[in-house]
XYZ file of C-alpha atoms in Angstrom:
153
model
C 128.255 115.762 72.230
C 127.847 118.211 69.391
C 131.069 117.013 67.760
C 130.204 113.323 68.254
C 126.714 113.608 66.808
C 128.028 115.853 64.052
C 130.287 112.957 63.043
C 127.307 110.570 63.140
C 125.301 112.957 60.965
C 128.185 113.202 58.458
C 128.471 109.407 58.244
C 124.712 108.944 57.888
C 124.434 111.540 55.152
C 127.674 110.678 53.341
C 126.058 108.562 50.692
C 122.302 108.526 50.150
C 122.446 105.087 48.573
C 122.821 103.834 52.131
C 119.256 104.861 52.869
C 118.231 101.718 51.027
C 117.164 99.950 54.237
C 114.338 102.368 55.098
C 113.213 102.312 51.474
C 113.080 98.500 51.585
C 110.981 98.687 54.759
C 108.485 100.976 53.018
C 108.358 98.811 49.876
C 108.108 95.623 51.929
C 105.179 97.005 53.893
C 103.378 97.903 50.687
C 104.067 94.460 49.197
C 102.956 92.622 52.334
C 99.700 94.525 52.472
C 99.054 93.822 48.808
C 97.543 97.227 48.106
C 98.733 98.681 44.831
C 97.123 102.000 45.697
C 99.127 102.103 48.942
C 102.291 102.610 46.904
C 100.888 105.915 45.668
C 100.110 107.244 49.166
C 102.406 108.859 51.686
C 103.507 106.328 54.300
C 102.005 106.595 57.760
C 104.062 108.308 60.470
C 104.307 104.968 62.282
C 105.793 103.298 59.227
C 108.285 106.154 58.792
C 109.262 105.758 62.473
C 109.801 102.046 61.942
C 111.922 102.613 58.823
C 113.989 105.241 60.670
C 114.476 102.778 63.528
C 115.895 100.232 61.096
C 118.399 102.787 59.784
C 119.404 103.950 63.278
C 119.949 100.333 64.342
C 122.324 99.913 61.422
C 124.108 103.181 62.243
C 124.485 102.110 65.883
C 126.240 98.948 64.728
C 128.637 101.026 62.612
C 129.525 103.268 65.554
C 130.384 100.344 67.817
C 132.140 98.436 65.030
C 134.306 101.452 64.159
C 135.268 101.844 67.794
C 136.157 98.180 68.227
C 138.149 98.107 64.975
C 139.675 101.524 65.691
C 138.608 102.549 62.194
C 139.609 105.979 60.962
C 136.875 106.512 58.379
C 133.400 105.308 57.510
C 131.881 106.144 54.125
C 134.714 108.584 53.503
C 134.012 110.510 56.727
C 135.905 110.620 60.015
C 134.624 108.124 62.556
C 133.374 109.514 65.858
C 136.594 108.828 67.714
C 138.683 110.555 65.008
C 136.346 113.568 64.992
C 136.602 113.808 68.792
C 140.415 113.607 68.698
C 140.522 116.364 66.058
C 138.156 118.527 68.095
C 140.266 118.017 71.214
C 143.444 118.929 69.323
C 141.820 122.061 67.869
C 140.575 123.185 71.299
C 144.013 122.663 72.874
C 145.675 124.633 70.070
C 143.130 127.437 70.483
C 143.906 127.522 74.209
C 147.624 127.772 73.483
C 148.264 124.184 74.521
C 147.329 124.902 78.130
C 144.319 122.574 78.307
C 144.511 118.883 79.151
C 144.505 116.208 76.481
C 141.325 114.102 76.459
C 142.336 110.511 77.084
C 141.766 107.722 74.580
C 139.661 105.999 77.236
C 137.375 109.037 77.543
C 136.945 109.131 73.771
C 136.115 105.415 73.795
C 133.536 105.938 76.557
C 131.916 108.827 74.709
C 131.834 106.834 71.455
C 130.193 103.938 73.293
C 127.586 106.293 74.764
C 126.803 107.747 71.335
C 126.244 104.232 69.984
C 124.058 103.398 72.973
C 121.946 106.518 72.400
C 121.477 105.494 68.753
C 120.426 101.997 69.800
C 117.981 103.314 72.396
C 116.401 105.696 69.870
C 116.276 102.871 67.334
C 114.455 100.624 69.802
C 111.997 103.421 70.603
C 111.251 104.061 66.910
C 110.941 100.360 66.095
C 108.538 99.757 68.977
C 106.367 102.819 68.367
C 106.350 102.227 64.620
C 105.409 98.606 65.073
C 102.516 99.474 67.407
C 101.269 102.041 64.903
C 101.479 99.573 62.017
C 99.265 96.937 63.548
C 101.132 95.615 66.561
C 103.859 93.127 67.271
C 104.014 90.354 64.732
C 100.939 91.699 62.956
C 101.914 89.890 59.771
C 102.428 86.569 61.552
C 106.167 86.806 62.231
C 108.163 87.815 65.266
C 108.016 91.407 66.424
C 110.762 93.797 65.367
C 111.886 94.148 68.982
C 112.229 90.353 69.231
C 114.425 90.359 66.127
C 116.585 93.242 67.417
C 116.977 91.776 70.887
C 117.692 88.276 69.573
C 120.473 89.773 67.447
C 121.905 91.621 70.444
C 122.420 88.513 72.560
């Protein structure tokens, strides 16, 4: 798990320009509320949760996409499955080659689970952030969970 989430952390932090989505959430909230003074204040914890949920949802899609495409790198960093293969190789070499090779299927399962954890955390942050920002569809549109779930099916 440590290796898999270390790879996720490396991908997420590889290029800060990719944190544009949470920034757009924060700016969009300020624009929708129409309060110029709101732009000068720290965002509420609920709004930060919501923005983080948007970014985690995007990261979850990358993890599953990289697995399906058998990609080797994302944003110049090893994908999760590559990081896990390297870790397995290093552990076998350290053990003198006496340990078993982790199967490609096991790596695929673990990668899928990591993506699922990211999606679950994303859904939690989106829902709690939305409740804290005025409730589902507070600005007249569909709730964030409706948008996420509609996109998943």
